[in-house]
Amino acid sequence: MSGLKITVVGGGIGGAAAALALTRAGCDVHVCEQVASKTEVGAGIQVSPNATRLLHRYGLADALRARAVKPRHIEVRRWDDGRILSREELGDVAEEAFGAPYYHFHRADLLSILSDALPTGRAHSGRRCVDVVQTKDGARTIFDDGSTIDSDVVVGADGIHSVVRKILFGDERPRFSGNVAYRGLAPADRLAHLRLRHNATNWMGPGGHFVHYFVSGGRFVNFVAVSEQAKWERESWNDRGEIEDAKKCFAGWHPQIHEILGAVDETFKWALFDRVPLSRWGVGRVTLLGDACHPMLPYMAQGAAQSIEDGATLAACLAGIGPSGVIEALTKYEELRRPRTAAIQLAARGNAVTFHLPDGAEQEKRDIEMSARTGLSPRRAAIFGFDAERLQIMPQS
């Protein structure tokens, strides 16, 4: 056990999962979240085997199973007639192949499971970080009320608008992708007549795509409706939207899409941002994790999974390390994580084009290639089979 004292700035999914991994590695961890009470509105999340296997090791298998939906397939449909372009096996087949399940959650359910698993007294709400200062023997986190925490390591897990990242590398706005998503939840009983299967379904069409799947143990259908928009003028990246506007974006699309939109009481409008991969994540005893260092478009369904992987690798690098070995361990963490997350960031950006092709020769080629595919795609299988704790870790010092 290292006994390192670690401050995690940000109590979202990535920060909470990292705190569990670090605690398991013997570190003394405190998580500081700026909001008084963490909430998640109308948002589902997909968690693939590369992340669930880690969460199972943290002792969360039963809690996850109780609130999750285990989809049977990932299927892609054509926007107008609903023709299935591809269907990849998930469910028991994926769990047997990769040793862990693929799950759908409401974000609030997953965050609650992670937060509840933290040791008592280690999560602190209403603590807004305003500065991080390197000291002779560690790093000091300074909060807006003037209080401070001294620790051996500071981890910035504070999202795409990360304060810690800005402190380390200066202010740089994320890139607006030109995509805007409407998202929301429809009570499943309102859609019972559609006889929807427990799948992750992606409808691809000109200039947009529409994803839906069950969450909250099957009580709700989560949807994400993505369309292209030239610019985003609002200061907020997450606004309440209008259902009728979402319907207009998908005028002429399959009636099932409009049935789902019509079953929703409210929707939220969400501008999609990412960044080019960073050349470095940390300085000295301060590093970054999750969206703070590799925000990605949700088109690979890997944002949360990669932040969970980050925490696992960070914990593996710091396990058994004394204070004198911290900087070398954090350098190793970056070296192990940056190539993988950068590749997934860029693949997700590429899917923003692939998913939205207008009808024509390129779309027909895409559809033929998808229809010819059997089994899980090689790229998806490579992601699912990766184990963030089974890497060659630096020798303990």
Short mmCIF file of C-alpha atoms in Angstrom, two decimals:
data_model
loop_
_atom_site.label_atom_id
_atom_site.label_comp_id
_atom_site.label_asym_id
_atom_site.label_seq_id
_atom_site.Cartn_x
_atom_site.Cartn_y
_atom_site.Cartn_z
CA MET A 1 0.00 0.00 0.00
CA SER A 2 1.36 3.39 -1.05
CA GLY A 3 -0.47 5.58 1.46
CA LEU A 4 -0.22 8.48 -1.00
CA LYS A 5 -2.58 11.34 -0.27
CA ILE A 6 -4.55 12.21 -3.39
CA THR A 7 -7.07 14.97 -4.09
CA VAL A 8 -9.47 14.33 -6.97
CA VAL A 9 -11.06 17.52 -8.28
CA GLY A 10 -14.43 16.59 -9.75
CA GLY A 11 -16.96 14.11 -8.45
CA GLY A 12 -18.53 12.90 -11.69
CA ILE A 13 -18.33 9.38 -13.08
CA GLY A 14 -14.60 9.61 -13.91
CA GLY A 15 -13.63 11.20 -10.61
CA ALA A 16 -15.67 8.82 -8.48
CA ALA A 17 -14.44 5.72 -10.35
CA ALA A 18 -10.84 6.93 -10.06
CA ALA A 19 -11.27 7.47 -6.33
CA LEU A 20 -12.50 3.87 -5.95
CA ALA A 21 -9.53 2.54 -7.93
CA LEU A 22 -7.05 4.66 -5.98
CA THR A 23 -8.56 3.68 -2.64
CA ARG A 24 -8.30 0.04 -3.67
CA ALA A 25 -4.61 0.67 -4.42
CA GLY A 26 -4.07 1.85 -0.86
CA CYS A 27 -4.16 5.61 -1.42
CA ASP A 28 -5.74 8.15 0.93
CA VAL A 29 -8.23 9.79 -1.43
CA HIS A 30 -10.53 12.80 -1.11
CA VAL A 31 -12.96 13.82 -3.88
CA CYS A 32 -13.96 17.49 -4.11
CA GLU A 33 -16.99 18.43 -6.22
CA GLN A 34 -17.91 22.05 -6.86
CA VAL A 35 -21.71 21.66 -6.88
CA ALA A 36 -23.61 21.13 -3.66
CA SER A 37 -25.52 18.13 -5.01
CA LYS A 38 -24.60 16.24 -8.15
CA THR A 39 -27.52 15.71 -10.53
CA GLU A 40 -27.85 14.31 -14.03
CA VAL A 41 -30.81 15.25 -16.22
CA GLY A 42 -32.33 13.10 -18.95
CA ALA A 43 -29.19 11.28 -19.96
CA GLY A 44 -28.40 7.65 -20.62
CA ILE A 45 -24.96 6.16 -20.81
CA GLN A 46 -23.47 3.03 -22.36
CA VAL A 47 -20.80 1.18 -20.39
CA SER A 48 -18.89 -1.47 -22.29
CA PRO A 49 -16.97 -4.52 -20.99
CA ASN A 50 -13.63 -2.70 -20.87
CA ALA A 51 -15.15 -0.53 -18.10
CA THR A 52 -17.60 -2.92 -16.41
CA ARG A 53 -14.85 -5.48 -15.76
CA LEU A 54 -13.06 -2.80 -13.73
CA LEU A 55 -16.20 -1.82 -11.83
CA HIS A 56 -16.83 -5.50 -11.02
CA ARG A 57 -13.35 -5.69 -9.49
CA TYR A 58 -14.30 -2.75 -7.30
CA GLY A 59 -17.10 -4.90 -5.86
CA LEU A 60 -19.97 -3.24 -7.72
CA ALA A 61 -21.33 -6.13 -9.80
CA ASP A 62 -24.56 -6.60 -7.83
CA ALA A 63 -25.30 -2.88 -7.61
CA LEU A 64 -24.72 -2.44 -11.34
CA ARG A 65 -26.87 -5.41 -12.29
CA ALA A 66 -29.78 -4.12 -10.19
CA ARG A 67 -30.05 -0.82 -12.10
CA ALA A 68 -28.74 -1.69 -15.56
CA VAL A 69 -30.24 -2.86 -18.80
CA LYS A 70 -28.18 -5.44 -20.69
CA PRO A 71 -28.79 -4.86 -24.41
CA ARG A 72 -28.89 -7.78 -26.80
CA HIS A 73 -27.50 -6.09 -29.90
CA ILE A 74 -26.07 -2.93 -31.37
CA GLU A 75 -28.11 -2.35 -34.49
CA VAL A 76 -27.91 0.30 -37.19
CA ARG A 77 -31.02 1.22 -39.19
CA ARG A 78 -31.66 3.35 -42.24
CA TRP A 79 -33.29 6.69 -41.46
CA ASP A 80 -36.37 6.47 -43.70
CA ASP A 81 -37.50 2.85 -44.09
CA GLY A 82 -35.94 1.35 -40.95
CA ARG A 83 -33.99 -1.26 -42.86
CA ILE A 84 -31.36 -2.91 -40.64
CA LEU A 85 -27.87 -2.18 -41.96
CA SER A 86 -25.95 -4.08 -39.31
CA ARG A 87 -26.51 -5.98 -36.09
CA GLU A 88 -23.70 -6.80 -33.67
CA GLU A 89 -24.11 -9.25 -30.79
CA LEU A 90 -24.01 -7.99 -27.23
CA GLY A 91 -25.89 -9.60 -24.33
CA ASP A 92 -24.64 -12.95 -23.10
CA VAL A 93 -22.47 -13.40 -26.19
CA ALA A 94 -20.41 -10.30 -25.43
CA GLU A 95 -20.24 -11.09 -21.72
CA GLU A 96 -18.89 -14.56 -22.44
CA ALA A 97 -16.39 -13.25 -25.00
CA PHE A 98 -15.04 -10.41 -22.87
CA GLY A 99 -15.68 -11.61 -19.34
CA ALA A 100 -17.88 -8.64 -18.44
CA PRO A 101 -21.27 -7.30 -19.54
CA TYR A 102 -22.26 -4.39 -21.75
CA TYR A 103 -24.73 -2.21 -19.84
CA HIS A 104 -27.04 0.75 -20.34
CA PHE A 105 -27.63 3.11 -17.40
CA HIS A 106 -29.21 6.37 -16.54
CA ARG A 107 -26.19 8.53 -15.69
CA ALA A 108 -27.64 9.40 -12.29
CA ASP A 109 -27.93 5.69 -11.42
CA LEU A 110 -24.31 4.96 -12.33
CA LEU A 111 -23.02 8.03 -10.50
CA SER A 112 -25.02 7.09 -7.42
CA ILE A 113 -23.54 3.58 -7.41
CA LEU A 114 -20.00 4.93 -7.66
CA SER A 115 -20.49 7.69 -5.09
CA ASP A 116 -22.19 5.38 -2.58
CA ALA A 117 -19.22 3.00 -2.77
CA LEU A 118 -16.71 5.64 -1.65
CA PRO A 119 -15.54 5.37 1.96
CA THR A 120 -17.44 7.58 4.39
CA GLY A 121 -16.14 11.11 4.62
CA ARG A 122 -14.12 11.01 1.39
CA ALA A 123 -16.55 12.89 -0.90
CA HIS A 124 -16.93 16.63 -0.36
CA SER A 125 -19.56 18.70 -2.17
CA GLY A 126 -19.61 22.46 -2.57
CA ARG A 127 -15.79 22.62 -2.89
CA ARG A 128 -14.92 24.68 -5.97
CA CYS A 129 -11.27 24.54 -6.94
CA VAL A 130 -9.80 27.92 -7.94
CA ASP A 131 -6.09 27.09 -8.01
CA VAL A 132 -3.54 24.30 -7.69
CA VAL A 133 -0.02 25.16 -6.56
CA GLN A 134 3.01 22.89 -6.66
CA THR A 135 4.83 22.77 -3.32
CA LYS A 136 8.22 21.38 -2.37
CA ASP A 137 6.77 18.02 -1.33
CA GLY A 138 3.43 17.88 -3.12
CA ALA A 139 0.58 20.00 -4.48
CA ARG A 140 -1.89 22.29 -2.76
CA THR A 141 -5.51 22.59 -3.95
CA ILE A 142 -7.09 25.95 -3.14
CA PHE A 143 -10.87 26.38 -2.97
CA ASP A 144 -13.12 29.41 -3.38
CA ASP A 145 -13.79 29.63 0.37
CA GLY A 146 -10.06 30.01 1.04
CA SER A 147 -9.58 26.49 2.36
CA THR A 148 -6.78 24.27 1.07
CA ILE A 149 -5.82 20.61 0.88
CA ASP A 150 -2.19 19.48 0.66
CA SER A 151 -1.59 16.15 -1.06
CA ASP A 152 0.99 14.12 -2.92
CA VAL A 153 -1.06 14.11 -6.15
CA VAL A 154 -3.87 16.24 -7.57
CA VAL A 155 -6.09 14.72 -10.25
CA GLY A 156 -8.20 17.05 -12.38
CA ALA A 157 -11.34 15.09 -13.22
CA ASP A 158 -13.44 18.22 -13.63
CA GLY A 159 -14.76 17.79 -17.15
CA ILE A 160 -14.41 19.46 -20.53
CA HIS A 161 -14.33 22.94 -18.96
CA SER A 162 -11.70 21.80 -16.46
CA VAL A 163 -10.34 24.42 -14.07
CA VAL A 164 -7.31 22.23 -13.37
CA ARG A 165 -6.53 21.95 -17.06
CA LYS A 166 -6.77 25.73 -17.45
CA ILE A 167 -4.40 26.20 -14.50
CA LEU A 168 -1.87 23.83 -16.05
CA PHE A 169 -2.04 24.80 -19.71
CA GLY A 170 -3.97 28.07 -20.04
CA ASP A 171 -7.41 28.83 -21.40
CA GLU A 172 -8.37 27.10 -24.63
CA ARG A 173 -11.94 26.68 -25.77
CA PRO A 174 -13.08 23.22 -26.86
CA ARG A 175 -14.01 22.73 -30.52
CA PHE A 176 -17.70 22.89 -31.43
CA SER A 177 -18.31 19.89 -33.64
CA GLY A 178 -21.16 21.40 -35.63
CA ASN A 179 -23.44 18.79 -34.05
CA VAL A 180 -26.23 19.46 -31.57
CA ALA A 181 -28.11 16.75 -29.71
CA TYR A 182 -31.60 16.71 -28.27
CA ARG A 183 -31.80 14.19 -25.47
CA GLY A 184 -34.48 12.96 -23.11
CA LEU A 185 -36.31 10.08 -21.50
CA ALA A 186 -39.63 8.55 -22.49
CA PRO A 187 -41.52 6.36 -20.00
CA ALA A 188 -41.33 2.85 -21.44
CA ASP A 189 -45.05 2.16 -20.90
CA ARG A 190 -45.91 4.96 -23.35
CA LEU A 191 -43.97 3.11 -26.05
CA ALA A 192 -45.08 -0.45 -25.25
CA HIS A 193 -47.02 -0.62 -28.53
CA LEU A 194 -43.73 -0.33 -30.46
CA ARG A 195 -42.41 -3.53 -28.88
CA LEU A 196 -38.90 -2.13 -28.75
CA ARG A 197 -36.18 -4.65 -28.04
CA HIS A 198 -33.43 -4.15 -25.48
CA ASN A 199 -30.93 -3.02 -28.10
CA ALA A 200 -28.73 -0.01 -28.73
CA THR A 201 -30.30 1.31 -31.93
CA ASN A 202 -28.72 3.92 -34.19
CA TRP A 203 -30.75 5.36 -37.07
CA MET A 204 -28.36 6.94 -39.63
CA GLY A 205 -29.46 9.53 -42.12
CA PRO A 206 -28.51 12.67 -44.02
CA GLY A 207 -27.09 15.25 -41.63
CA GLY A 208 -27.99 13.43 -38.44
CA HIS A 209 -28.56 10.27 -36.46
CA PHE A 210 -30.94 9.11 -33.75
CA VAL A 211 -29.93 6.70 -30.95
CA HIS A 212 -32.26 5.08 -28.43
CA TYR A 213 -32.01 2.42 -25.73
CA PHE A 214 -33.60 1.44 -22.42
CA VAL A 215 -32.26 2.64 -19.05
CA SER A 216 -33.23 2.50 -15.37
CA GLY A 217 -33.89 -1.21 -15.41
CA GLY A 218 -36.12 -0.83 -18.48
CA ARG A 219 -38.44 1.85 -17.05
CA PHE A 220 -37.39 4.52 -19.54
CA VAL A 221 -36.26 4.79 -23.15
CA ASN A 222 -33.36 7.19 -23.50
CA PHE A 223 -32.89 8.97 -26.81
CA VAL A 224 -30.16 11.14 -28.31
CA ALA A 225 -31.17 12.93 -31.51
CA VAL A 226 -28.18 14.52 -33.26
CA SER A 227 -28.45 17.06 -36.06
CA GLU A 228 -25.97 19.39 -37.72
CA GLN A 229 -25.94 23.08 -36.83
CA ALA A 230 -23.55 25.74 -38.11
CA LYS A 231 -22.81 27.44 -34.80
CA TRP A 232 -23.61 27.45 -31.11
CA GLU A 233 -24.18 30.90 -29.64
CA ARG A 234 -25.39 30.13 -26.14
CA GLU A 235 -23.02 30.35 -23.22
CA SER A 236 -24.50 27.19 -21.72
CA TRP A 237 -23.68 23.90 -23.43
CA ASN A 238 -26.75 22.25 -21.95
CA ASP A 239 -30.10 24.01 -22.43
CA ARG A 240 -33.72 23.01 -22.21
CA GLY A 241 -34.94 22.32 -25.74
CA GLU A 242 -38.27 22.16 -27.52
CA ILE A 243 -39.65 18.80 -28.60
CA GLU A 244 -41.23 20.35 -31.67
CA ASP A 245 -37.82 21.66 -32.77
CA ALA A 246 -36.40 18.15 -32.44
CA LYS A 247 -39.25 16.78 -34.55
CA LYS A 248 -38.54 19.36 -37.27
CA CYS A 249 -34.90 18.28 -37.39
CA PHE A 250 -36.08 14.74 -38.18
CA ALA A 251 -38.94 15.56 -40.52
CA GLY A 252 -39.40 12.71 -42.99
CA TRP A 253 -37.56 10.19 -40.82
CA HIS A 254 -39.15 6.89 -39.81
CA PRO A 255 -42.41 7.14 -37.82
CA GLN A 256 -40.89 5.23 -34.89
CA ILE A 257 -38.53 8.14 -34.24
CA HIS A 258 -41.48 10.51 -34.01
CA GLU A 259 -43.33 8.11 -31.73
CA ILE A 260 -40.39 8.22 -29.31
CA LEU A 261 -40.14 12.01 -29.47
CA GLY A 262 -43.88 12.29 -28.94
CA ALA A 263 -43.69 10.25 -25.73
CA VAL A 264 -41.26 12.64 -24.04
CA ASP A 265 -42.34 15.32 -21.56
CA GLU A 266 -39.19 17.43 -21.92
CA THR A 267 -35.97 17.49 -23.85
CA PHE A 268 -32.56 19.08 -23.37
CA LYS A 269 -30.44 20.59 -26.11
CA TRP A 270 -26.77 19.73 -25.88
CA ALA A 271 -23.98 21.14 -28.04
CA LEU A 272 -21.31 18.54 -28.76
CA PHE A 273 -17.70 19.61 -28.20
CA ASP A 274 -14.35 17.84 -28.28
CA ARG A 275 -10.65 18.73 -28.40
CA VAL A 276 -7.69 17.62 -30.42
CA PRO A 277 -5.65 15.12 -28.38
CA LEU A 278 -3.35 16.83 -25.90
CA SER A 279 0.40 16.29 -26.10
CA ARG A 280 0.60 16.11 -22.31
CA TRP A 281 -1.81 15.73 -19.43
CA GLY A 282 0.13 16.86 -16.40
CA VAL A 283 2.76 19.02 -14.78
CA GLY A 284 4.72 17.76 -11.80
CA ARG A 285 2.35 16.19 -9.29
CA VAL A 286 -0.83 17.33 -11.05
CA THR A 287 -2.49 15.32 -13.82
CA LEU A 288 -5.78 15.10 -15.68
CA LEU A 289 -8.37 12.40 -16.27
CA GLY A 290 -11.44 11.84 -18.46
CA ASP A 291 -13.05 14.78 -20.26
CA ALA A 292 -10.56 17.16 -18.64
CA CYS A 293 -7.88 15.78 -20.98
CA HIS A 294 -9.63 13.79 -23.74
CA PRO A 295 -13.21 15.00 -24.31
CA MET A 296 -14.69 13.03 -27.17
CA LEU A 297 -17.86 13.02 -29.20
CA PRO A 298 -20.27 10.30 -28.01
CA TYR A 299 -20.15 8.43 -31.32
CA MET A 300 -18.04 5.57 -29.98
CA ALA A 301 -20.00 5.32 -26.68
CA GLN A 302 -16.64 5.43 -24.88
CA GLY A 303 -16.48 8.73 -22.99
CA ALA A 304 -17.33 7.35 -19.56
CA ALA A 305 -15.60 4.03 -20.22
CA GLN A 306 -12.32 5.76 -21.05
CA SER A 307 -12.48 7.89 -17.91
CA ILE A 308 -13.02 4.72 -15.86
CA GLU A 309 -10.02 3.16 -17.62
CA ASP A 310 -7.96 6.26 -16.81
CA GLY A 311 -8.64 5.82 -13.10
CA ALA A 312 -7.70 2.15 -13.19
CA THR A 313 -4.39 2.80 -14.95
CA LEU A 314 -3.58 5.75 -12.71
CA ALA A 315 -4.17 3.58 -9.63
CA ALA A 316 -2.02 0.78 -11.06
CA CYS A 317 0.82 3.24 -11.70
CA LEU A 318 0.63 4.72 -8.19
CA ALA A 319 0.19 1.43 -6.30
CA GLY A 320 3.14 0.86 -3.99
CA ILE A 321 4.80 4.13 -4.99
CA GLY A 322 6.19 6.46 -2.35
CA PRO A 323 6.10 10.28 -2.65
CA SER A 324 9.50 10.34 -4.34
CA GLY A 325 8.20 8.18 -7.21
CA VAL A 326 5.06 10.16 -7.98
CA ILE A 327 6.28 12.20 -10.95
CA GLU A 328 7.71 9.15 -12.70
CA ALA A 329 4.48 7.25 -12.06
CA LEU A 330 2.34 10.06 -13.48
CA THR A 331 4.55 10.20 -16.57
CA LYS A 332 4.01 6.46 -17.04
CA TYR A 333 0.24 6.93 -16.64
CA GLU A 334 0.24 9.44 -19.50
CA GLU A 335 2.39 7.25 -21.71
CA LEU A 336 0.02 4.33 -21.23
CA ARG A 337 -3.22 6.25 -21.71
CA ARG A 338 -2.67 8.97 -24.30
CA PRO A 339 -2.32 6.80 -27.45
CA ARG A 340 -5.49 4.83 -26.71
CA THR A 341 -7.69 7.77 -25.81
CA ALA A 342 -6.39 9.83 -28.76
CA ALA A 343 -7.27 7.03 -31.19
CA ILE A 344 -10.80 6.78 -29.79
CA GLN A 345 -11.23 10.57 -29.85
CA LEU A 346 -10.33 10.65 -33.53
CA ALA A 347 -12.49 7.61 -34.35
CA ALA A 348 -15.47 9.29 -32.71
CA ARG A 349 -14.81 12.44 -34.74
CA GLY A 350 -14.72 10.31 -37.89
CA ASN A 351 -18.11 8.81 -37.05
CA ALA A 352 -19.59 12.31 -37.12
CA VAL A 353 -19.08 12.07 -40.89
CA THR A 354 -19.86 8.39 -41.36
CA PHE A 355 -23.16 8.53 -39.44
CA HIS A 356 -24.43 11.60 -41.34
CA LEU A 357 -23.68 10.79 -44.98
CA PRO A 358 -26.28 12.09 -47.44
CA ASP A 359 -27.93 9.49 -49.62
CA GLY A 360 -25.66 8.72 -52.55
CA ALA A 361 -22.64 6.70 -53.59
CA GLU A 362 -20.70 7.06 -50.31
CA GLN A 363 -23.76 6.17 -48.25
CA GLU A 364 -24.44 3.12 -50.42
CA LYS A 365 -20.83 1.96 -50.00
CA ARG A 366 -21.08 2.43 -46.22
CA ASP A 367 -24.32 0.47 -46.07
CA ILE A 368 -22.93 -2.42 -48.14
CA GLU A 369 -19.88 -2.65 -45.89
CA MET A 370 -22.05 -2.62 -42.77
CA SER A 371 -24.42 -5.25 -44.14
CA ALA A 372 -21.51 -7.57 -44.96
CA ARG A 373 -20.17 -7.46 -41.42
CA THR A 374 -20.67 -10.52 -39.22
CA GLY A 375 -20.10 -10.61 -35.50
CA LEU A 376 -18.68 -7.75 -33.49
CA SER A 377 -16.61 -5.30 -35.53
CA PRO A 378 -12.83 -5.71 -35.05
CA ARG A 379 -12.51 -2.13 -33.80
CA ARG A 380 -15.22 -2.61 -31.19
CA ALA A 381 -13.80 -5.97 -30.13
CA ALA A 382 -10.36 -4.41 -29.62
CA ILE A 383 -11.87 -1.74 -27.39
CA PHE A 384 -13.95 -4.20 -25.37
CA GLY A 385 -11.09 -6.64 -24.85
CA PHE A 386 -8.70 -4.08 -23.40
CA ASP A 387 -7.89 -4.34 -19.69
CA ALA A 388 -6.59 -1.10 -18.18
CA GLU A 389 -5.17 -2.93 -15.14
CA ARG A 390 -3.28 -5.56 -17.11
CA LEU A 391 -0.60 -3.31 -18.55
CA GLN A 392 3.13 -3.45 -17.92
CA ILE A 393 3.42 -1.16 -14.94
CA MET A 394 6.67 0.49 -13.94
CA PRO A 395 8.66 -1.34 -11.22
CA GLN A 396 7.76 -0.30 -7.70
CA SER A 397 10.21 1.97 -5.94
#
